[in-house]
Short mmCIF file of C-alpha atoms in Angstrom, two decimals:
data_model
loop_
_atom_site.label_atom_id
_atom_site.label_comp_id
_atom_site.label_asym_id
_atom_site.label_seq_id
_atom_site.Cartn_x
_atom_site.Cartn_y
_atom_site.Cartn_z
CA MET A 32 -0.01 -0.02 0.01
CA THR A 33 1.25 3.54 -0.79
CA ASP A 34 1.33 6.44 1.58
CA ALA A 35 -1.33 8.36 -0.43
CA PRO A 36 -4.42 6.85 1.17
CA TRP A 37 -3.12 7.41 4.68
CA LEU A 38 -2.22 10.99 3.91
CA GLU A 39 -5.67 11.46 2.35
CA ARG A 40 -7.17 10.18 5.61
CA ALA A 41 -5.05 12.57 7.70
CA ILE A 42 -6.04 15.48 5.49
CA ALA A 43 -9.78 14.54 5.67
CA LEU A 44 -9.51 14.46 9.46
CA ALA A 45 -8.01 17.96 9.38
CA VAL A 46 -10.71 19.32 7.14
CA ASP A 47 -13.48 17.68 9.25
CA ASN A 48 -11.85 19.14 12.37
CA VAL A 49 -12.11 22.69 10.98
CA ALA A 50 -15.83 22.12 10.35
CA ALA A 51 -16.18 21.04 13.96
CA GLY A 52 -14.44 24.20 15.24
CA GLY A 53 -10.95 22.77 15.70
CA GLY A 54 -7.58 23.42 14.09
CA PRO A 55 -6.67 22.29 10.55
CA PHE A 56 -4.51 19.28 11.49
CA GLY A 57 -5.10 15.59 11.36
CA ALA A 58 -2.87 12.50 11.87
CA VAL A 59 -3.12 8.74 11.67
CA ILE A 60 -0.77 5.98 12.96
CA VAL A 61 -0.49 2.82 10.89
CA ARG A 62 1.29 -0.52 11.61
CA ASP A 63 1.55 -3.25 8.99
CA GLY A 64 -1.00 -1.52 6.76
CA VAL A 65 -3.61 -1.30 9.51
CA LEU A 66 -4.88 1.87 11.18
CA VAL A 67 -3.90 1.85 14.87
CA ALA A 68 -5.17 5.35 15.86
CA ASP A 69 -5.99 8.78 14.57
CA GLY A 70 -6.10 12.25 16.00
CA GLN A 71 -7.25 15.77 15.28
CA ASN A 72 -6.01 19.01 16.71
CA ARG A 73 -7.85 19.54 20.04
CA VAL A 74 -5.90 22.55 21.41
CA THR A 75 -8.87 24.92 21.63
CA ARG A 76 -11.49 22.26 22.17
CA ASP A 77 -9.67 20.74 25.16
CA LEU A 78 -7.84 23.92 26.28
CA ASP A 79 -4.67 21.91 25.99
CA PRO A 80 -1.73 23.42 24.13
CA THR A 81 -0.19 19.96 23.73
CA ALA A 82 -3.23 18.43 22.11
CA HIS A 83 -1.85 18.62 18.60
CA ALA A 84 -3.22 16.03 16.12
CA GLU A 85 0.02 14.02 16.12
CA VAL A 86 0.24 13.98 19.95
CA VAL A 87 -3.41 12.93 20.17
CA ALA A 88 -2.86 10.11 17.66
CA ILE A 89 0.32 9.03 19.52
CA ARG A 90 -1.55 8.88 22.86
CA ARG A 91 -4.38 6.87 21.32
CA ALA A 92 -2.02 4.49 19.56
CA CYS A 93 -0.01 3.84 22.73
CA GLU A 94 -3.20 3.08 24.56
CA ALA A 95 -4.54 0.85 21.74
CA LEU A 96 -1.28 -1.10 21.64
CA GLY A 97 -0.65 -1.12 25.36
CA ASP A 98 2.87 0.18 24.86
CA PHE A 99 4.76 3.48 25.00
CA SER A 100 6.86 2.40 21.99
CA LEU A 101 5.30 2.74 18.55
CA SER A 102 8.18 0.89 16.93
CA GLY A 103 6.95 -0.55 13.63
CA CYS A 104 4.45 2.27 13.11
CA THR A 105 4.25 5.13 10.62
CA LEU A 106 2.79 8.50 11.58
CA TYR A 107 0.92 10.25 8.74
CA ALA A 108 0.17 13.90 9.25
CA SER A 109 -1.76 16.41 7.23
CA CYS A 110 1.06 18.90 7.84
CA GLU A 111 4.74 18.82 8.73
CA PRO A 112 4.96 18.15 12.42
CA CYS A 113 5.94 21.12 14.55
CA PRO A 114 8.92 20.65 16.90
CA LEU A 115 6.65 19.42 19.70
CA CYS A 116 5.10 16.79 17.51
CA LEU A 117 8.40 15.79 15.97
CA SER A 118 9.84 15.36 19.45
CA ALA A 119 6.84 13.28 20.51
CA SER A 120 7.29 11.11 17.43
CA LEU A 121 10.95 10.50 18.24
CA TRP A 122 10.11 9.67 21.89
CA ALA A 123 7.38 7.29 20.68
CA ARG A 124 9.95 5.65 18.43
CA VAL A 125 7.78 5.60 15.27
CA ASP A 126 9.66 4.21 12.27
CA ARG A 127 8.58 6.94 9.84
CA VAL A 128 6.84 10.29 9.73
CA VAL A 129 5.15 11.22 6.46
CA PHE A 130 3.41 14.57 5.94
CA ALA A 131 1.54 16.44 3.21
CA ALA A 132 1.66 20.20 3.62
CA ASP A 133 4.95 21.72 4.91
CA ARG A 134 5.80 24.36 7.47
CA TYR A 135 5.64 27.13 4.84
CA ASP A 136 2.09 26.02 3.87
CA ALA A 137 1.20 26.15 7.59
CA ALA A 138 2.60 29.64 7.86
CA ARG A 139 0.50 30.76 4.83
CA GLY A 140 -2.49 29.21 6.67
CA GLY A 141 -1.87 31.25 9.82
CA PHE A 142 0.23 28.77 11.77
CA ASP A 143 3.86 30.04 11.67
CA ASP A 144 6.04 27.85 13.82
CA GLU A 145 9.29 29.08 12.26
CA GLU A 146 10.36 30.64 15.52
CA PHE A 147 10.04 27.25 17.21
CA TYR A 148 12.00 25.51 14.51
CA GLU A 149 14.85 28.01 15.00
CA LEU A 150 14.69 28.43 18.79
CA PHE A 151 17.05 25.63 19.79
CA ALA A 152 19.75 26.84 17.50
CA ARG A 153 19.91 30.17 19.41
CA GLU A 154 21.55 30.96 22.68
CA ARG A 155 19.18 30.47 25.59
CA ALA A 156 19.69 34.06 26.70
CA THR A 157 17.80 35.14 23.53
CA TRP A 158 14.77 32.95 24.11
CA PRO A 159 11.51 34.73 24.82
CA THR A 160 10.87 32.58 27.91
CA PRO A 161 13.70 32.26 30.46
CA VAL A 162 14.76 28.64 30.99
CA GLU A 163 17.13 28.50 33.88
CA ARG A 164 18.86 25.89 35.96
CA THR A 165 19.06 26.45 39.74
CA ALA A 166 21.36 24.21 41.60
CA HIS A 167 19.82 22.13 44.37
CA PRO A 168 21.52 19.50 46.58
CA GLU A 169 18.70 16.97 45.88
CA ALA A 170 18.65 17.56 42.13
CA PHE A 171 19.86 14.02 41.27
CA ALA A 172 17.60 12.25 43.86
CA PRO A 173 14.93 11.32 41.27
CA PHE A 174 17.58 9.69 39.13
CA ASP A 175 19.04 7.87 42.16
CA ALA A 176 15.57 6.51 42.86
CA TRP A 177 15.20 5.47 39.24
CA LEU A 178 18.60 3.79 39.08
CA GLY A 179 17.88 2.03 42.38
CA ASP A 180 14.56 0.61 41.23
CA ALA A 181 15.25 -2.92 39.93
CA ALA A 182 11.60 -3.20 38.70
CA ARG A 183 11.81 -0.09 36.50
CA THR A 184 10.65 -0.31 32.89
CA PRO A 185 13.56 0.97 30.76
CA TYR A 186 12.96 3.33 27.95
#
């Protein structure tokens, strides 16, 4: 099977979501030619800035498969994943990410994420939101607890 039908489905989800009052983004996750989960942008609907279509699809796919790893899966998105969604895809360990519209199409459509794409290449001092480390004597305690837990699930 080609990528086209899955991209078509992601695009249809995005268009349907606009009609329902949501953002113009849709995503599907497929394994072995079978739909595992889908997602639509739910940021304004759920008042959740992380509820991007790809993240929603990843959450649903992990739940459906009973695993935090989506190894063996492909994520199809109506638009190029923003840095948040790309990071989520990497953490989920999907095998491939395939998208239709690109970041420049998104910018023309009113969703300009270019600043986020470029942010990590800049010095932190120039970021619009301060991100600072404050030394604390117990800073490593959570990692000590993790390393000392023989029953931990590695990831």
